[in-house]
Coordinates of C-alpha atoms and ligand atoms in Angstrom, one line a residue:
X1 CA -21.6 -7.9 -36.7
X2 CA -20.5 -10.0 -39.6
X3 CA -22.8 -12.8 -40.3
X4 CA -21.8 -15.9 -42.3
X5 CA -23.2 -18.3 -39.8
X6 CA -24.0 -21.9 -40.7
X7 CA -27.5 -23.1 -39.8
X8 CA -28.1 -25.5 -37.0
X9 CA -28.6 -28.6 -39.0
X10 CA -25.0 -28.2 -40.3
X11 CA -23.5 -29.6 -37.2
X12 CA -24.4 -33.1 -38.4
X13 CA -21.8 -32.8 -41.1
X14 CA -18.0 -33.4 -40.9
X15 CA -16.0 -30.9 -39.0
X16 CA -14.5 -28.4 -41.4
X17 CA -10.7 -28.3 -41.4
X18 CA -10.2 -24.8 -42.8
X19 CA -10.7 -21.5 -40.9
X20 CA -12.8 -19.5 -40.3
X21 CA -15.4 -22.2 -41.4
X22 CA -14.3 -24.5 -38.6
X23 CA -15.1 -21.9 -36.0
X24 CA -18.5 -21.1 -37.4
X25 CA -19.2 -24.8 -37.2
X26 CA -18.2 -24.8 -33.5
X27 CA -20.3 -21.6 -32.8
X28 CA -23.3 -23.6 -33.9
X29 CA -22.3 -26.6 -31.8
X30 CA -21.8 -24.4 -28.7
X31 CA -25.2 -22.9 -29.5
X32 CA -26.8 -26.3 -29.2
X33 CA -24.8 -27.0 -26.0
X34 CA -25.8 -23.7 -24.5
X35 CA -29.5 -24.4 -25.3
X36 CA -29.3 -27.7 -23.3
X37 CA -27.5 -25.9 -20.4
X38 CA -30.2 -23.2 -20.4
X39 CA -33.0 -25.9 -20.3
X40 CA -31.3 -27.5 -17.3
X41 CA -30.9 -24.1 -15.6
X42 CA -34.4 -22.9 -16.5
X43 CA -33.2 -19.5 -17.6
X44 CA -31.0 -17.7 -20.1
X45 CA -27.3 -17.8 -19.3
X46 CA -25.0 -14.8 -19.4
X47 CA -21.4 -13.8 -19.8
X48 CA -19.0 -11.1 -18.6
X49 CA -15.6 -10.4 -20.2
X50 CA -13.1 -8.5 -18.0
X51 CA -10.1 -7.0 -19.8
X52 CA -6.8 -6.2 -18.3
X53 CA -3.9 -4.5 -20.1
X54 CA -3.7 -2.7 -23.4
X55 CA -5.8 -1.9 -26.4
X56 CA -4.7 -5.1 -28.1
X57 CA -6.4 -7.0 -25.3
X58 CA -9.4 -4.7 -25.5
X59 CA -9.8 -5.6 -29.2
X60 CA -9.3 -9.3 -28.5
X61 CA -12.1 -9.1 -25.9
X62 CA -14.4 -7.6 -28.6
X63 CA -13.7 -10.7 -30.6
X64 CA -14.6 -13.0 -27.7
X65 CA -17.9 -11.0 -27.1
X66 CA -18.8 -11.3 -30.8
X67 CA -18.4 -15.1 -30.6
X68 CA -20.3 -15.4 -27.3
X69 CA -23.2 -13.3 -28.7
X70 CA -23.5 -15.5 -31.8
X71 CA -23.5 -18.6 -29.5
X72 CA -26.5 -17.0 -27.8
X73 CA -25.2 -15.9 -24.4
X74 CA -26.5 -12.6 -23.1
X75 CA -24.1 -9.9 -21.7
X76 CA -24.1 -9.3 -18.0
X77 CA -22.1 -6.3 -16.9
X78 CA -21.7 -7.5 -13.3
X79 CA -19.1 -10.2 -13.0
X80 CA -20.7 -11.7 -9.8
X81 CA -24.0 -12.3 -11.6
X82 CA -22.6 -13.8 -14.9
X83 CA -22.7 -17.6 -15.7
X84 CA -19.5 -17.4 -17.8
X85 CA -16.8 -15.1 -16.6
X86 CA -13.7 -14.5 -18.8
X87 CA -10.6 -12.8 -17.7
X88 CA -8.5 -11.5 -20.6
X89 CA -5.2 -11.1 -18.8
X90 CA -2.1 -8.9 -19.1
X91 CA 1.3 -9.7 -17.7
X92 CA 3.4 -6.7 -18.6
X93 CA 4.1 -6.0 -15.0
X94 CA 3.9 -8.2 -11.9
X95 CA 1.1 -6.3 -10.3
X96 CA -1.2 -7.1 -13.2
X97 CA -0.8 -10.8 -12.4
X98 CA -1.4 -10.3 -8.7
X99 CA -4.7 -8.6 -9.5
X100 CA -5.9 -11.6 -11.4
X101 CA -5.0 -14.1 -8.7
X102 CA -6.8 -11.9 -6.1
X103 CA -10.0 -11.7 -8.2
X104 CA -9.9 -15.4 -9.0
X105 CA -10.1 -16.3 -5.4
X106 CA -13.3 -14.2 -5.1
X107 CA -14.7 -15.8 -8.2
X108 CA -14.1 -19.3 -6.9
X109 CA -16.3 -18.5 -3.9
X110 CA -19.1 -17.2 -6.1
X111 CA -18.8 -20.3 -8.4
X112 CA -19.6 -22.5 -5.4
X113 CA -23.0 -20.9 -5.2
X114 CA -23.8 -21.0 -8.9
X115 CA -23.8 -24.6 -10.4
X116 CA -24.1 -23.2 -13.9
X117 CA -21.1 -21.0 -13.7
X118 CA -17.9 -21.3 -15.9
X119 CA -14.7 -19.4 -15.6
X120 CA -12.3 -18.9 -18.5
X121 CA -8.9 -17.3 -18.6
X122 CA -7.0 -16.1 -21.6
X123 CA -4.5 -13.5 -22.7
X124 CA -0.8 -12.8 -22.2
X125 CA -0.5 -14.2 -18.6
X126 CA -1.6 -17.6 -19.9
X127 CA 1.4 -17.8 -22.1
X128 CA 3.7 -18.1 -19.1
X129 CA 4.1 -21.8 -18.2
X130 CA 4.5 -21.1 -14.5
X131 CA 1.2 -19.3 -14.4
X132 CA -0.7 -22.2 -16.0
X133 CA 1.0 -24.6 -13.6
X134 CA -0.1 -22.6 -10.6
X135 CA -3.6 -22.4 -11.9
X136 CA -3.8 -26.1 -12.6
X137 CA -2.6 -26.8 -9.0
X138 CA -4.3 -24.2 -6.9
X139 CA -7.3 -23.0 -8.9
X140 CA -9.0 -26.3 -9.9
X141 CA -12.3 -24.6 -10.4
X142 CA -11.3 -22.9 -13.6
X143 CA -13.0 -24.4 -16.7
X144 CA -11.0 -23.1 -19.7
X145 CA -7.5 -21.7 -20.2
X146 CA -6.2 -20.6 -23.6
X147 CA -3.6 -18.2 -24.8
X148 CA -3.0 -15.3 -27.2
X149 CA -2.1 -17.3 -30.3
X150 CA -5.3 -19.5 -30.4
X151 CA -7.9 -16.9 -29.4
X152 CA -9.6 -17.4 -32.8
X153 CA -10.3 -21.0 -31.6
X154 CA -12.4 -19.8 -28.7
X155 CA -15.7 -21.3 -30.0
X156 CA -14.1 -24.7 -30.5
X157 CA -12.5 -24.6 -27.0
X158 CA -15.7 -23.6 -25.3
X159 CA -17.7 -26.3 -27.1
X160 CA -15.1 -28.8 -26.0
X161 CA -15.5 -27.7 -22.4
X162 CA -19.3 -27.7 -22.6
X163 CA -19.3 -31.3 -24.0
X164 CA -16.5 -32.8 -21.9
X165 CA -17.3 -31.3 -18.5
X166 CA -13.6 -31.2 -17.9
X167 CA -11.1 -28.3 -17.5
X168 CA -9.7 -27.5 -21.0
X169 CA -6.3 -26.1 -21.4
X170 CA -4.9 -25.1 -24.8
X171 CA -1.8 -22.9 -25.1
X172 CA 0.4 -22.5 -28.1
X173 CA 4.0 -21.4 -27.9
X174 CA 3.8 -19.4 -31.1
X175 CA 2.0 -19.2 -34.4
X176 CA 2.5 -17.8 -37.9
X177 CA -1.3 -18.0 -38.5
X178 CA -3.7 -15.1 -38.9
X179 CA -7.4 -16.1 -39.1
X180 CA -9.6 -13.5 -40.8
X181 CA -13.3 -12.9 -40.8
X182 CA -14.4 -14.1 -37.4
X183 CA -17.3 -12.4 -35.7
X184 CA -16.6 -9.4 -33.4
X185 CA -18.7 -7.0 -31.4
X186 CA -17.7 -3.4 -31.0
X187 CA -17.8 -1.5 -27.7
X188 CA -18.5 1.7 -29.6
X189 CA -20.6 2.1 -32.7
X190 CA -18.5 4.9 -34.1
X191 CA -14.9 3.9 -33.5
X192 CA -12.9 0.7 -33.5
X193 CA -9.5 -0.8 -33.0
X194 CA -8.1 -2.6 -36.0
X195 CA -5.2 -5.0 -35.6
X196 CA -2.6 -4.4 -38.3
X197 CA 0.0 -6.7 -36.9
X198 CA 0.6 -9.2 -34.1
X199 CA 3.6 -10.0 -31.9
X200 CA 6.9 -8.2 -31.5
X201 CA 10.5 -8.9 -32.5
X202 CA 12.2 -6.1 -30.5
X203 CA 13.1 -7.9 -27.3
X204 CA 13.5 -4.9 -25.1
X205 CA 15.4 -6.4 -22.2
X206 CA 12.7 -5.7 -19.6
X207 CA 9.7 -6.7 -21.7
X208 CA 7.8 -10.0 -21.6
X209 CA 5.6 -9.2 -24.6
X210 CA 7.8 -10.9 -27.3
X211 CA 7.6 -14.1 -25.2
X212 CA 3.8 -14.0 -24.8
X213 CA 2.7 -12.5 -28.1
X214 CA 5.2 -14.3 -30.3
X215 CA 7.0 -13.2 -33.4
X216 CA 5.9 -10.2 -35.5
X217 CA 3.3 -10.9 -38.2
X218 CA 1.6 -8.3 -40.3
X219 CA -1.9 -8.6 -41.7
X220 CA -2.3 -8.5 -45.4
X221 CA -3.0 -4.8 -46.3
X222 CA -6.0 -5.9 -48.3
X223 CA -7.5 -7.5 -45.3
X224 CA -6.9 -4.4 -43.2
X225 CA -8.5 -2.1 -45.8
X226 CA -11.5 -4.5 -46.3
X227 CA -12.1 -4.5 -42.5
X228 CA -11.9 -0.7 -42.3
X229 CA -14.2 -0.4 -45.3
X230 CA -16.8 -2.7 -43.7
X231 CA -16.5 -0.8 -40.4
X232 CA -17.1 2.5 -42.2
X233 CA -20.1 1.1 -43.9
X234 CA -21.3 0.1 -40.4
X235 CA -21.0 3.7 -39.0
X236 CA -17.4 3.8 -37.8
X237 CA -15.5 7.1 -38.5
X238 CA -12.4 6.7 -36.3
X239 CA -10.0 3.8 -36.3
X240 CA -7.1 3.0 -34.1
X241 CA -4.5 0.9 -35.9
X242 CA -3.1 -1.6 -33.4
X243 CA 0.3 -3.3 -33.2
X244 CA 3.1 -3.7 -30.7
X245 CA 5.4 -1.8 -33.1
X246 CA 3.3 -0.4 -35.9
X247 CA 6.3 1.4 -37.4
X248 CA 7.7 -1.9 -38.6
X249 CA 4.5 -3.0 -40.3
X250 CA 4.8 -4.8 -43.5
X251 CA 8.4 -6.0 -43.2
X252 CA 7.4 -9.7 -43.0
X253 CA 4.8 -9.6 -45.8
X254 CA 5.3 -11.6 -49.1
X255 CA 5.1 -8.2 -50.8
X256 CA 6.7 -5.9 -48.2
X257 CA 5.2 -2.5 -47.7
X258 CA 5.8 0.3 -45.1
X259 CA 3.5 1.6 -42.4
X260 CA 3.5 5.0 -44.2
X261 CA 2.3 3.3 -47.4
X262 CA -0.5 1.5 -45.5
X263 CA -1.5 4.8 -44.0
X264 CA -1.7 6.4 -47.4
X265 CA -4.1 3.6 -48.5
X266 CA -6.2 3.9 -45.4
X267 CA -6.4 7.7 -45.8
X268 CA -8.2 7.1 -49.2
X269 CA -11.2 5.3 -47.6
X270 CA -14.1 7.5 -48.1
X271 CA -16.2 8.2 -45.0
X272 CA -13.3 7.6 -42.6
X273 CA -12.6 10.7 -40.7
X274 CA -9.9 10.0 -38.1
X275 CA -6.9 7.6 -38.0
X276 CA -5.0 6.8 -34.9
X277 CA -2.3 4.3 -34.3
X278 CA -0.4 2.7 -31.5
X279 CA 2.4 1.9 -30.5
X280 CA 5.3 3.5 -32.3
X281 CA 8.9 2.5 -31.6
X282 CA 11.3 5.4 -32.0
X283 CA 13.9 3.3 -33.8
X284 CA 11.5 2.5 -36.6
X285 CA 9.9 5.9 -37.0
X286 CA 10.8 6.9 -40.6
X287 CA 11.0 10.2 -42.3
X288 CA 8.4 8.8 -44.7
X289 CA 6.0 8.4 -41.8
X290 CA 6.6 11.9 -40.6
X291 CA 6.0 13.2 -44.1
X292 CA 2.7 11.3 -44.3
X293 CA 1.6 12.6 -40.9
X294 CA 2.4 16.1 -42.0
X295 CA 0.3 15.9 -45.2
X296 CA -2.6 13.8 -43.9
X297 CA -6.1 15.2 -43.3
X298 CA -7.2 12.3 -41.3
X299 CA -4.3 11.2 -39.1
X300 CA -4.9 12.5 -35.6
X301 CA -2.6 15.1 -34.1
X302 CA -1.3 12.7 -31.5
X303 CA 1.8 10.5 -31.3
X304 CA 2.5 8.1 -28.5
X305 CA 6.3 7.6 -28.6
X306 CA 7.6 5.6 -25.7
X307 CA 11.0 6.8 -24.6
X308 CA 11.4 4.5 -21.6
X309 CA 14.5 6.3 -20.4
X310 CA 16.4 9.4 -21.2
X311 CA 19.8 7.9 -20.5
X312 CA 21.6 6.5 -23.5
X313 CA 23.5 4.1 -21.3
X314 CA 20.2 2.7 -19.9
X315 CA 18.6 2.7 -23.3
X316 CA 21.4 0.5 -24.5
X317 CA 20.9 -1.9 -21.6
X318 CA 17.2 -1.9 -22.4
X319 CA 18.1 -2.9 -26.0
X320 CA 16.0 0.0 -27.3
X321 CA 18.5 0.7 -30.2
X322 CA 18.3 4.5 -30.1
X323 CA 20.1 7.2 -28.1
X324 CA 18.8 10.2 -26.2
X325 CA 20.0 12.5 -29.0
X326 CA 18.3 10.4 -31.7
X327 CA 15.0 10.5 -29.8
X328 CA 15.2 14.3 -29.3
X329 CA 16.0 14.7 -33.0
X330 CA 12.9 12.7 -33.9
X331 CA 10.8 14.9 -31.7
X332 CA 12.2 17.9 -33.4
X333 CA 11.4 16.5 -36.9
X334 CA 7.9 15.6 -35.9
X335 CA 7.1 19.0 -34.3
X336 CA 8.4 20.6 -37.5
X337 CA 6.2 18.6 -39.7
X338 CA 3.1 18.7 -37.4
X339 CA 3.5 21.8 -35.2
X340 CA 0.4 21.3 -33.0
X341 CA 0.9 17.6 -32.4
X342 CA 0.4 16.2 -29.0
X343 CA 3.2 13.9 -27.8
X344 CA 2.8 11.2 -25.1
X345 CA 5.2 8.6 -23.8
X346 CA 5.9 5.7 -21.5
X347 CA 8.7 5.9 -19.0
X348 CA 10.2 3.2 -16.8
X349 CA 11.9 4.2 -13.5
X350 CA 14.3 1.9 -11.7
X351 CA 15.6 -0.2 -14.5
X352 CA 18.6 -2.3 -13.2
X353 CA 21.7 -0.2 -12.8
X354 CA 19.9 3.2 -13.1
X355 CA 21.8 5.8 -11.2
X356 CA 20.7 9.3 -10.1
X357 CA 22.6 10.7 -13.2
X358 CA 20.7 8.4 -15.5
X359 CA 17.4 9.5 -13.9
X360 CA 18.4 13.1 -14.3
X361 CA 18.8 12.4 -18.1
X362 CA 15.2 11.1 -18.1
X363 CA 14.0 14.3 -16.3
X364 CA 16.0 16.3 -18.9
X365 CA 14.1 14.6 -21.8
X366 CA 10.8 15.2 -20.1
X367 CA 11.6 18.9 -19.7
X368 CA 12.9 19.2 -23.2
X369 CA 10.1 17.4 -25.0
X370 CA 7.3 18.8 -22.8
X371 CA 5.0 15.8 -23.1
X372 CA 1.3 16.3 -23.2
X373 CA 1.1 13.3 -21.0
X374 CA 3.3 10.4 -19.9
X375 CA 2.6 7.0 -18.4
X376 CA 5.2 6.4 -15.7
X377 CA 6.0 2.9 -14.5
X378 CA 8.1 1.4 -11.8
X379 CA 10.4 -1.3 -13.3
X380 CA 8.9 -4.7 -12.7
X381 CA 11.1 -7.8 -12.9
X382 CA 9.7 -10.3 -15.4
X383 CA 11.0 -13.8 -15.1
X384 CA 12.7 -15.0 -18.3
X385 CA 13.6 -11.5 -19.6
X386 CA 17.3 -10.5 -19.8
X387 CA 16.9 -7.6 -17.4
X388 CA 15.6 -9.9 -14.7
X389 CA 19.1 -11.5 -14.5
X390 CA 20.9 -8.2 -14.5
X391 CA 22.9 -7.2 -11.4
X392 CA 22.2 -3.8 -9.6
X393 CA 18.5 -4.1 -9.2
X394 CA 17.7 -0.6 -7.7
X395 CA 16.4 -0.6 -4.1
X396 CA 12.7 -0.1 -3.7
X397 CA 12.9 3.2 -1.7
X398 CA 15.2 4.8 -4.3
X399 CA 12.9 3.8 -7.1
X400 CA 9.8 5.1 -5.3
X401 CA 11.5 8.4 -4.6
X402 CA 12.5 8.8 -8.3
X403 CA 9.0 7.8 -9.4
X404 CA 7.4 10.5 -7.3
X405 CA 9.8 13.1 -8.6
X406 CA 9.1 12.1 -12.2
X407 CA 5.4 12.1 -11.7
X408 CA 5.4 15.6 -10.2
X409 CA 7.4 16.9 -13.2
X410 CA 5.3 15.1 -15.7
X411 CA 2.0 16.3 -14.2
X412 CA 3.1 19.9 -13.9
X413 CA 4.0 19.9 -17.6
X414 CA 0.8 18.1 -18.6
X415 CA -1.4 20.7 -16.9
X416 CA 0.5 23.5 -18.6
X417 CA 0.3 21.8 -22.0
X418 CA -3.4 21.1 -21.7
X419 CA -4.3 24.7 -20.8
X420 CA -2.9 26.2 -24.0
X421 CA -6.1 25.5 -25.9
X422 CA -8.3 27.5 -23.4
X423 CA -10.6 29.8 -25.3
X424 CA -10.2 28.1 -28.6
X425 CA -12.9 26.2 -30.6
X426 CA -12.0 22.5 -31.4
X427 CA -13.8 19.7 -33.2
X428 CA -14.5 16.7 -31.0
X429 CA -15.9 13.3 -31.7
X430 CA -18.7 12.8 -29.1
X431 CA -18.0 9.5 -27.3
X432 CA -20.0 8.9 -24.2
X433 CA -22.3 10.3 -21.6
X434 CA -20.3 12.0 -18.8
X435 CA -19.7 9.6 -15.9
X436 CA -20.4 12.1 -13.2
X437 CA -23.1 14.3 -14.7
X438 CA -25.9 13.0 -16.9
X439 CA -26.5 16.3 -18.6
X440 CA -23.0 16.4 -19.9
X441 CA -21.4 14.5 -22.8
X442 CA -17.7 13.7 -23.3
X443 CA -15.9 14.3 -26.6
X444 CA -12.3 13.7 -27.8
X445 CA -10.2 16.1 -29.7
X446 CA -7.9 15.1 -32.5
X447 CA -5.0 15.5 -30.1
X448 CA -6.7 13.0 -27.7
X449 CA -7.7 15.6 -25.0
X450 CA -11.2 15.1 -23.5
X451 CA -13.8 17.8 -23.3
X452 CA -17.0 17.7 -21.2
X453 CA -19.9 19.8 -22.4
X454 CA -23.7 20.0 -21.9
X455 CA -25.5 17.8 -24.4
X456 CA -27.5 14.6 -24.7
X457 CA -26.9 11.1 -26.0
X458 CA -28.3 11.9 -29.5
X459 CA -24.9 13.5 -30.1
X460 CA -22.9 10.2 -29.6
X461 CA -20.7 9.5 -32.6
X462 CA -21.1 13.0 -34.1
X463 CA -18.4 15.6 -34.7
X464 CA -19.2 18.9 -33.1
X465 CA -17.3 22.1 -32.5
X466 CA -16.9 22.9 -28.9
X467 CA -15.5 26.0 -27.2
X468 CA -12.9 25.1 -24.6
X469 CA -14.0 27.4 -21.8
X470 CA -12.2 26.1 -18.8
X471 CA -9.2 23.8 -18.5
X472 CA -9.4 21.6 -15.4
X473 CA -6.0 20.1 -15.3
X474 CA -6.0 17.3 -17.8
X475 CA -9.4 18.0 -19.5
X476 CA -11.7 20.8 -20.5
X477 CA -15.2 22.0 -19.7
X478 CA -16.8 23.6 -22.8
X479 CA -20.0 24.1 -24.8
X480 CA -21.1 23.4 -28.3
X481 CA -20.8 26.3 -30.7
X482 CA -22.0 24.4 -33.8
X483 CA -23.6 21.0 -34.3
Ligands
LIG1 N1 8.4 -3.0 -16.0 C1 7.8 -1.8 -16.0 N2 7.2 -1.3 -17.1 C2 7.2 -2.1 -18.2 N3 6.7 -1.8 -19.4 C3 6.9 -2.9 -20.2 N4 7.6 -3.9 -19.5 C4 7.8 -3.3 -18.2 C5 8.4 -3.8 -17.1 N5 9.0 -5.0 -17.0 C6 6.0 -0.6 -19.8 C7 6.7 0.1 -20.9 C8 5.8 -0.1 -22.1 C9 4.4 -0.1 -21.4 C10 3.3 -0.7 -22.2 O1 4.7 -0.9 -20.2 O2 6.9 1.4 -20.6 O3 5.9 0.9 -23.1
LIG2 FE1 -0.4 -6.6 -21.4 FE2 1.5 -6.4 -23.2 FE3 -0.2 -8.3 -23.3 FE4 -1.0 -5.8 -23.9 S1 0.5 -7.1 -25.1 S2 -2.1 -7.2 -22.6 S3 0.3 -4.7 -22.4 S4 1.3 -8.0 -21.8

């Protein structure tokens, strides 16, 4: 963890106006507040952060944990036992919202029994005004609500809540600000997500993300490189570069640069072994990027390239700005440059106006591309997006039927694709102890496939060569052939 903390006496001074100094000041203040709360409780107080949604949110949660640990809270893995529970929410589909409301009801009952308990909500769902209205009205027991744009202000907001005793709500509509150098705690010692950009300017007609994550902003490449260099010095060998649309990285910088150029710079960092990135938009995937991927020693052999639909007519209504043919051509170029690359995708079924013929086009793309895996989603109507107002919403039973047919196709192909490596030896980065069997460890191949093999925790974070003895559908059972 980065450590440029002020010391406790410093909170007597004027509140700094510039960031990140201001937040380090509030970390100290919250530290004092927490001490008083702990004296009153007669014990140490704990926190639990629960993350919904994507890798972006997971990375944001690490920032929250970093701040909480500096404030002096201890981590409690079980939500019901924690004194500060934070939900970092997602709103990409309606069912994500429903899950949050359901769990909040439960938390409210637990809070009645724990007088020291606080509940905080943040993330994408909080950027929707109707959500915050509903929470204010029907979930009065919530202590703190903030959004995606001011997450860096967490220490300040928490201190305000601790000192005022009232519900604190702070949501910004948008921001052009990026605050660097705040504390952050990593879930894994050997790999880390690294934000390279925030927000999204694409406005796919079904998607709520541009409304809740705001306009696209790229981080300064020097800040990205500096962060990765520090991570590497701290034992990290694999990074996942994060952005809603990494392929348009750098366009908004004072000195514009491309994502491919950024990758070339990152590649030079000594000690860094693996580079991943997410998510790529097909319309912005350049020949330059394909060339860099073909030449790179470090970029992993995996590309997540959401297609969303195989029908050019639907793609147009989705505002995706590519055609079926353009997408298939991209896939051909990528496979030519990186023959053993693993391709994964996202597909939405039941977009307004989708006919059986449109759906057949999607199945056709799935069969032609032969995805290593695909995330399939039932279209979810998001209030405020253009698609929500479109006529011809597809009936639920038709969508379910298409969804099941798509899933069957996707899974059959995945199993076939996964099995092609059987009998070969691959290098994996050892990540965790196996969930089901303590004597096994789990490692990840460059192409993102998982392998379970006998081993112990001393291997965590190491690269080992594993023979892929048996394919079990979507993963392998193997054994180490060389440490
Ligand atoms: N309904 C269903 N799926 C959606 N996604 C985004 N918005 C919606 C929606 N309204 C899916 C897309 C995206 C993934 C993260 O979530 O496939 O790539
Ligand atoms: Fe969910 Fe999208 Fe927000 Fe990620 S960016 S948490 S997927 S709404």
